[in-house]
mmCIF file of N, CA and C in Angstrom:
data_model
loop_
_atom_site.group_PDB
_atom_site.id
_atom_site.type_symbol
_atom_site.label_atom_id
_atom_site.label_comp_id
_atom_site.label_asym_id
_atom_site.label_seq_id
_atom_site.Cartn_x
_atom_site.Cartn_y
_atom_site.Cartn_z
ATOM 1 N N MET A 1 -12.908 -2.535 -1.074
ATOM 2 C CA MET A 1 -11.918 -3.451 -0.559
ATOM 3 C C MET A 1 -10.539 -3.037 -1.075
ATOM 4 N N VAL A 2 -9.588 -3.041 -0.192
ATOM 5 C CA VAL A 2 -8.220 -2.669 -0.542
ATOM 6 C C VAL A 2 -7.335 -3.901 -0.433
ATOM 7 N N THR A 3 -6.529 -4.133 -1.454
ATOM 8 C CA THR A 3 -5.583 -5.239 -1.416
ATOM 9 C C THR A 3 -4.164 -4.691 -1.429
ATOM 10 N N VAL A 4 -3.259 -5.453 -0.847
ATOM 11 C CA VAL A 4 -1.849 -5.085 -0.815
ATOM 12 C C VAL A 4 -1.064 -6.230 -1.446
ATOM 13 N N SER A 5 -0.177 -5.889 -2.363
ATOM 14 C CA SER A 5 0.660 -6.914 -2.975
ATOM 15 C C SER A 5 2.085 -6.380 -3.090
ATOM 16 N N TYR A 6 2.997 -7.269 -3.370
ATOM 17 C CA TYR A 6 4.401 -6.920 -3.560
ATOM 18 C C TYR A 6 4.768 -7.185 -5.012
ATOM 19 N N SER A 7 5.690 -6.394 -5.527
ATOM 20 C CA SER A 7 6.125 -6.539 -6.903
ATOM 21 C C SER A 7 7.652 -6.540 -6.936
ATOM 22 N N TYR A 8 8.199 -7.461 -7.734
ATOM 23 C CA TYR A 8 9.645 -7.516 -7.922
ATOM 24 C C TYR A 8 9.926 -7.945 -9.352
ATOM 25 N N LYS A 9 10.668 -7.121 -10.072
ATOM 26 C CA LYS A 9 11.006 -7.380 -11.471
ATOM 27 C C LYS A 9 9.765 -7.693 -12.301
ATOM 28 N N ASN A 10 8.775 -6.819 -12.189
ATOM 29 C CA ASN A 10 7.517 -6.902 -12.945
ATOM 30 C C ASN A 10 6.693 -8.156 -12.653
ATOM 31 N N ARG A 11 6.950 -8.809 -11.536
ATOM 32 C CA ARG A 11 6.116 -9.940 -11.107
ATOM 33 C C ARG A 11 5.425 -9.543 -9.821
ATOM 34 N N GLU A 12 4.148 -9.812 -9.740
ATOM 35 C CA GLU A 12 3.376 -9.437 -8.573
ATOM 36 C C GLU A 12 3.142 -10.655 -7.677
ATOM 37 N N PHE A 13 3.288 -10.446 -6.385
ATOM 38 C CA PHE A 13 3.143 -11.527 -5.417
ATOM 39 C C PHE A 13 2.124 -11.120 -4.350
ATOM 40 N N VAL A 14 1.170 -11.981 -4.102
ATOM 41 C CA VAL A 14 0.274 -11.792 -2.970
ATOM 42 C C VAL A 14 0.856 -12.547 -1.790
ATOM 43 N N ASN A 15 1.355 -13.734 -2.041
ATOM 44 C CA ASN A 15 2.081 -14.522 -1.038
ATOM 45 C C ASN A 15 3.448 -14.853 -1.611
ATOM 46 N N LEU A 16 4.464 -14.648 -0.808
ATOM 47 C CA LEU A 16 5.817 -14.958 -1.261
ATOM 48 C C LEU A 16 6.131 -16.423 -0.977
ATOM 49 N N GLU A 17 6.982 -17.018 -1.792
ATOM 50 C CA GLU A 17 7.247 -18.456 -1.706
ATOM 51 C C GLU A 17 8.021 -18.845 -0.451
ATOM 52 N N ASP A 18 8.972 -18.040 -0.051
ATOM 53 C CA ASP A 18 9.786 -18.306 1.129
ATOM 54 C C ASP A 18 8.993 -17.939 2.381
ATOM 55 N N SER A 19 8.889 -18.839 3.342
ATOM 56 C CA SER A 19 8.057 -18.588 4.520
ATOM 57 C C SER A 19 8.567 -17.411 5.349
ATOM 58 N N ILE A 20 9.877 -17.248 5.449
ATOM 59 C CA ILE A 20 10.419 -16.113 6.200
ATOM 60 C C ILE A 20 10.086 -14.815 5.484
ATOM 61 N N MET A 21 10.245 -14.783 4.168
ATOM 62 C CA MET A 21 9.900 -13.585 3.401
ATOM 63 C C MET A 21 8.400 -13.317 3.481
ATOM 64 N N ASN A 22 7.604 -14.363 3.507
ATOM 65 C CA ASN A 22 6.157 -14.197 3.616
ATOM 66 C C ASN A 22 5.797 -13.579 4.967
ATOM 67 N N GLN A 23 6.484 -13.978 6.038
ATOM 68 C CA GLN A 23 6.243 -13.384 7.359
ATOM 69 C C GLN A 23 6.619 -11.911 7.357
ATOM 70 N N ILE A 24 7.735 -11.555 6.725
ATOM 71 C CA ILE A 24 8.146 -10.158 6.623
ATOM 72 C C ILE A 24 7.123 -9.361 5.809
ATOM 73 N N ALA A 25 6.654 -9.942 4.710
ATOM 74 C CA ALA A 25 5.660 -9.267 3.879
ATOM 75 C C ALA A 25 4.368 -9.042 4.649
ATOM 76 N N GLU A 26 3.927 -10.033 5.395
ATOM 77 C CA GLU A 26 2.698 -9.895 6.184
ATOM 78 C C GLU A 26 2.868 -8.828 7.263
ATOM 79 N N SER A 27 4.033 -8.786 7.870
ATOM 80 C CA SER A 27 4.317 -7.747 8.862
ATOM 81 C C SER A 27 4.264 -6.365 8.207
ATOM 82 N N GLY A 28 4.789 -6.246 6.993
ATOM 83 C CA GLY A 28 4.736 -4.987 6.252
ATOM 84 C C GLY A 28 3.314 -4.565 5.951
ATOM 85 N N ARG A 29 2.457 -5.512 5.601
ATOM 86 C CA ARG A 29 1.043 -5.205 5.348
ATOM 87 C C ARG A 29 0.377 -4.665 6.609
ATOM 88 N N ARG A 30 0.625 -5.327 7.733
ATOM 89 C CA ARG A 30 0.019 -4.876 8.997
ATOM 90 C C ARG A 30 0.485 -3.471 9.359
ATOM 91 N N MET A 31 1.775 -3.199 9.162
ATOM 92 C CA MET A 31 2.294 -1.859 9.468
ATOM 93 C C MET A 31 1.689 -0.808 8.534
ATOM 94 N N LEU A 32 1.514 -1.160 7.265
ATOM 95 C CA LEU A 32 0.924 -0.232 6.310
ATOM 96 C C LEU A 32 -0.507 0.108 6.708
ATOM 97 N N PHE A 33 -1.292 -0.918 7.053
ATOM 98 C CA PHE A 33 -2.672 -0.671 7.471
ATOM 99 C C PHE A 33 -2.729 0.103 8.779
ATOM 100 N N ALA A 34 -1.784 -0.128 9.686
ATOM 101 C CA ALA A 34 -1.738 0.640 10.934
ATOM 102 C C ALA A 34 -1.430 2.107 10.634
ATOM 103 N N LEU A 35 -0.537 2.357 9.696
ATOM 104 C CA LEU A 35 -0.199 3.722 9.315
ATOM 105 C C LEU A 35 -1.397 4.433 8.694
ATOM 106 N N LEU A 36 -2.192 3.699 7.929
ATOM 107 C CA LEU A 36 -3.352 4.283 7.250
ATOM 108 C C LEU A 36 -4.616 4.279 8.102
ATOM 109 N N GLU A 37 -4.535 3.822 9.334
ATOM 110 C CA GLU A 37 -5.698 3.738 10.222
ATOM 111 C C GLU A 37 -6.466 5.056 10.360
ATOM 112 N N PRO A 38 -5.787 6.227 10.460
ATOM 113 C CA PRO A 38 -6.538 7.473 10.608
ATOM 114 C C PRO A 38 -7.502 7.773 9.454
ATOM 115 N N ILE A 39 -7.241 7.235 8.272
ATOM 116 C CA ILE A 39 -8.139 7.474 7.137
ATOM 117 C C ILE A 39 -8.848 6.183 6.711
ATOM 118 N N HIS A 40 -8.969 5.263 7.624
ATOM 119 C CA HIS A 40 -9.577 3.954 7.353
ATOM 120 C C HIS A 40 -10.977 4.091 6.760
ATOM 121 N N GLU A 41 -11.800 4.976 7.325
ATOM 122 C CA GLU A 41 -13.188 5.124 6.863
ATOM 123 C C GLU A 41 -13.256 5.554 5.405
ATOM 124 N N VAL A 42 -12.304 6.360 4.974
ATOM 125 C CA VAL A 42 -12.267 6.820 3.582
ATOM 126 C C VAL A 42 -11.793 5.700 2.663
ATOM 127 N N ILE A 43 -10.786 4.964 3.107
ATOM 128 C CA ILE A 43 -10.179 3.922 2.270
ATOM 129 C C ILE A 43 -11.124 2.753 2.025
ATOM 130 N N VAL A 44 -11.872 2.327 3.046
ATOM 131 C CA VAL A 44 -12.711 1.139 2.885
ATOM 132 C C VAL A 44 -13.844 1.353 1.892
ATOM 133 N N GLN A 45 -14.129 2.585 1.550
ATOM 134 C CA GLN A 45 -15.175 2.857 0.564
ATOM 135 C C GLN A 45 -14.646 2.746 -0.867
ATOM 136 N N GLU A 46 -13.350 2.545 -0.994
ATOM 137 C CA GLU A 46 -12.713 2.452 -2.310
ATOM 138 C C GLU A 46 -12.451 0.999 -2.680
ATOM 139 N N ASN A 47 -12.167 0.778 -3.940
ATOM 140 C CA ASN A 47 -11.806 -0.546 -4.434
ATOM 141 C C ASN A 47 -10.448 -0.416 -5.119
ATOM 142 N N GLY A 48 -9.396 -0.328 -4.313
ATOM 143 C CA GLY A 48 -8.082 -0.067 -4.868
ATOM 144 C C GLY A 48 -7.049 -1.098 -4.480
ATOM 145 N N LYS A 49 -5.874 -0.894 -5.025
ATOM 146 C CA LYS A 49 -4.759 -1.802 -4.772
ATOM 147 C C LYS A 49 -3.535 -0.980 -4.398
ATOM 148 N N ILE A 50 -2.827 -1.451 -3.377
ATOM 149 C CA ILE A 50 -1.561 -0.859 -2.977
ATOM 150 C C ILE A 50 -0.483 -1.872 -3.342
ATOM 151 N N ARG A 51 0.418 -1.469 -4.222
ATOM 152 C CA ARG A 51 1.496 -2.364 -4.652
ATOM 153 C C ARG A 51 2.816 -1.822 -4.104
ATOM 154 N N ILE A 52 3.515 -2.648 -3.366
ATOM 155 C CA ILE A 52 4.817 -2.284 -2.822
ATOM 156 C C ILE A 52 5.867 -2.868 -3.755
ATOM 157 N N CYS A 53 6.570 -1.990 -4.459
ATOM 158 C CA CYS A 53 7.569 -2.418 -5.438
ATOM 159 C C CYS A 53 8.932 -2.540 -4.764
ATOM 160 N N LEU A 54 9.558 -3.677 -4.908
ATOM 161 C CA LEU A 54 10.829 -3.966 -4.252
ATOM 162 C C LEU A 54 11.994 -3.996 -5.227
ATOM 163 N N ASP A 55 11.889 -3.262 -6.312
ATOM 164 C CA ASP A 55 12.956 -3.228 -7.310
ATOM 165 C C ASP A 55 14.108 -2.348 -6.826
ATOM 166 N N GLU A 56 15.000 -1.972 -7.743
ATOM 167 C CA GLU A 56 16.164 -1.164 -7.386
ATOM 168 C C GLU A 56 15.768 0.135 -6.692
ATOM 169 N N ARG A 57 14.671 0.732 -7.113
ATOM 170 C CA ARG A 57 14.162 1.952 -6.490
ATOM 171 C C ARG A 57 12.803 1.623 -5.878
ATOM 172 N N PRO A 58 12.788 1.127 -4.641
ATOM 173 C CA PRO A 58 11.525 0.742 -4.007
ATOM 174 C C PRO A 58 10.551 1.918 -3.929
ATOM 175 N N ASN A 59 9.283 1.616 -4.150
ATOM 176 C CA ASN A 59 8.241 2.627 -4.025
ATOM 177 C C ASN A 59 6.906 1.952 -3.773
ATOM 178 N N ILE A 60 5.906 2.770 -3.543
ATOM 179 C CA ILE A 60 4.551 2.277 -3.324
ATOM 180 C C ILE A 60 3.677 2.855 -4.420
ATOM 181 N N GLU A 61 2.964 1.986 -5.136
ATOM 182 C CA GLU A 61 2.068 2.418 -6.203
ATOM 183 C C GLU A 61 0.627 2.227 -5.747
ATOM 184 N N LEU A 62 -0.210 3.183 -6.090
ATOM 185 C CA LEU A 62 -1.631 3.132 -5.741
ATOM 186 C C LEU A 62 -2.431 3.019 -7.028
ATOM 187 N N GLU A 63 -3.321 2.028 -7.093
ATOM 188 C CA GLU A 63 -4.132 1.813 -8.288
ATOM 189 C C GLU A 63 -5.596 1.704 -7.903
ATOM 190 N N GLY A 64 -6.471 2.287 -8.703
ATOM 191 C CA GLY A 64 -7.900 2.122 -8.537
ATOM 192 C C GLY A 64 -8.549 3.025 -7.496
ATOM 193 N N PHE A 65 -7.804 3.918 -6.888
ATOM 194 C CA PHE A 65 -8.370 4.835 -5.911
ATOM 195 C C PHE A 65 -8.796 6.119 -6.611
ATOM 196 N N SER A 66 -9.839 6.773 -6.085
ATOM 197 C CA SER A 66 -10.217 8.072 -6.620
ATOM 198 C C SER A 66 -9.113 9.072 -6.298
ATOM 199 N N ALA A 67 -9.062 10.166 -7.046
ATOM 200 C CA ALA A 67 -7.991 11.161 -6.873
ATOM 201 C C ALA A 67 -7.920 11.720 -5.451
ATOM 202 N N PRO A 68 -9.058 12.090 -4.823
ATOM 203 C CA PRO A 68 -8.967 12.623 -3.455
ATOM 204 C C PRO A 68 -8.440 11.592 -2.448
ATOM 205 N N VAL A 69 -8.858 10.343 -2.579
ATOM 206 C CA VAL A 69 -8.400 9.300 -1.656
ATOM 207 C C VAL A 69 -6.929 8.988 -1.900
ATOM 208 N N LYS A 70 -6.537 8.938 -3.161
ATOM 209 C CA LYS A 70 -5.127 8.710 -3.485
ATOM 210 C C LYS A 70 -4.265 9.804 -2.858
ATOM 211 N N HIS A 71 -4.736 11.052 -2.948
ATOM 212 C CA HIS A 71 -4.010 12.170 -2.349
ATOM 213 C C HIS A 71 -3.914 12.007 -0.828
ATOM 214 N N GLN A 72 -5.010 11.578 -0.195
ATOM 215 C CA GLN A 72 -5.010 11.359 1.255
ATOM 216 C C GLN A 72 -4.012 10.279 1.646
ATOM 217 N N ILE A 73 -3.974 9.199 0.905
ATOM 218 C CA ILE A 73 -3.038 8.107 1.192
ATOM 219 C C ILE A 73 -1.605 8.593 1.029
ATOM 220 N N GLU A 74 -1.329 9.299 -0.063
ATOM 221 C CA GLU A 74 0.021 9.797 -0.302
ATOM 222 C C GLU A 74 0.467 10.754 0.803
ATOM 223 N N CYS A 75 -0.424 11.653 1.238
ATOM 224 C CA CYS A 75 -0.094 12.581 2.330
ATOM 225 C C CYS A 75 0.204 11.812 3.612
ATOM 226 N N THR A 76 -0.593 10.805 3.904
ATOM 227 C CA THR A 76 -0.393 10.003 5.114
ATOM 228 C C THR A 76 0.938 9.271 5.058
ATOM 229 N N LEU A 77 1.262 8.674 3.920
ATOM 230 C CA LEU A 77 2.521 7.943 3.795
ATOM 231 C C LEU A 77 3.737 8.861 3.891
ATOM 232 N N ARG A 78 3.574 10.115 3.469
ATOM 233 C CA ARG A 78 4.670 11.079 3.579
ATOM 234 C C ARG A 78 4.735 11.720 4.960
ATOM 235 N N GLY A 79 3.707 11.485 5.778
ATOM 236 C CA GLY A 79 3.683 12.068 7.120
ATOM 237 C C GLY A 79 3.229 13.513 7.128
ATOM 238 N N GLU A 80 2.549 13.926 6.072
ATOM 239 C CA GLU A 80 2.045 15.293 5.987
ATOM 240 C C GLU A 80 0.690 15.395 6.654
ATOM 241 N N GLU A 81 0.316 16.613 7.009
ATOM 242 C CA GLU A 81 -0.976 16.844 7.634
ATOM 243 C C GLU A 81 -2.084 16.510 6.638
ATOM 244 N N LEU A 82 -3.112 15.848 7.117
ATOM 245 C CA LEU A 82 -4.195 15.417 6.242
ATOM 246 C C LEU A 82 -5.054 16.597 5.832
ATOM 247 N N GLU A 83 -5.451 16.587 4.576
ATOM 248 C CA GLU A 83 -6.367 17.591 4.046
ATOM 249 C C GLU A 83 -7.649 16.874 3.712
ATOM 250 N N TYR A 84 -8.746 17.300 4.277
ATOM 251 C CA TYR A 84 -10.033 16.647 4.028
ATOM 252 C C TYR A 84 -10.808 17.415 2.956
ATOM 253 N N TYR A 85 -11.470 16.665 2.089
ATOM 254 C CA TYR A 85 -12.242 17.260 1.008
ATOM 255 C C TYR A 85 -13.694 17.276 1.375
#
C-alpha cells in the first residue's frame, strides 16, 4: 500500500485544514498516481510513503520503498525512460 502526504515546516498532513487547500492536495495526489500509472504493478507490491514537501525548496521524498522501485519512481517523476530490473 502506498500513501501520499504533504509536509510543511516539519509537520505532516494527510488532510489539510482548509477545504480549498484540501481540494488542491487531493488533485495533486490524483495527478501523482496518474503519472505513476505505467509502473502501478510494481508500486502496489511495496509498502511505502510518498511525501510532498512544500517548504522553501519543494521536493518529493520516498520512504519505505525498495531500492529498485524507488529508482523506478524517481525515473518516472523525472520523465526519464524506465529501466526494468
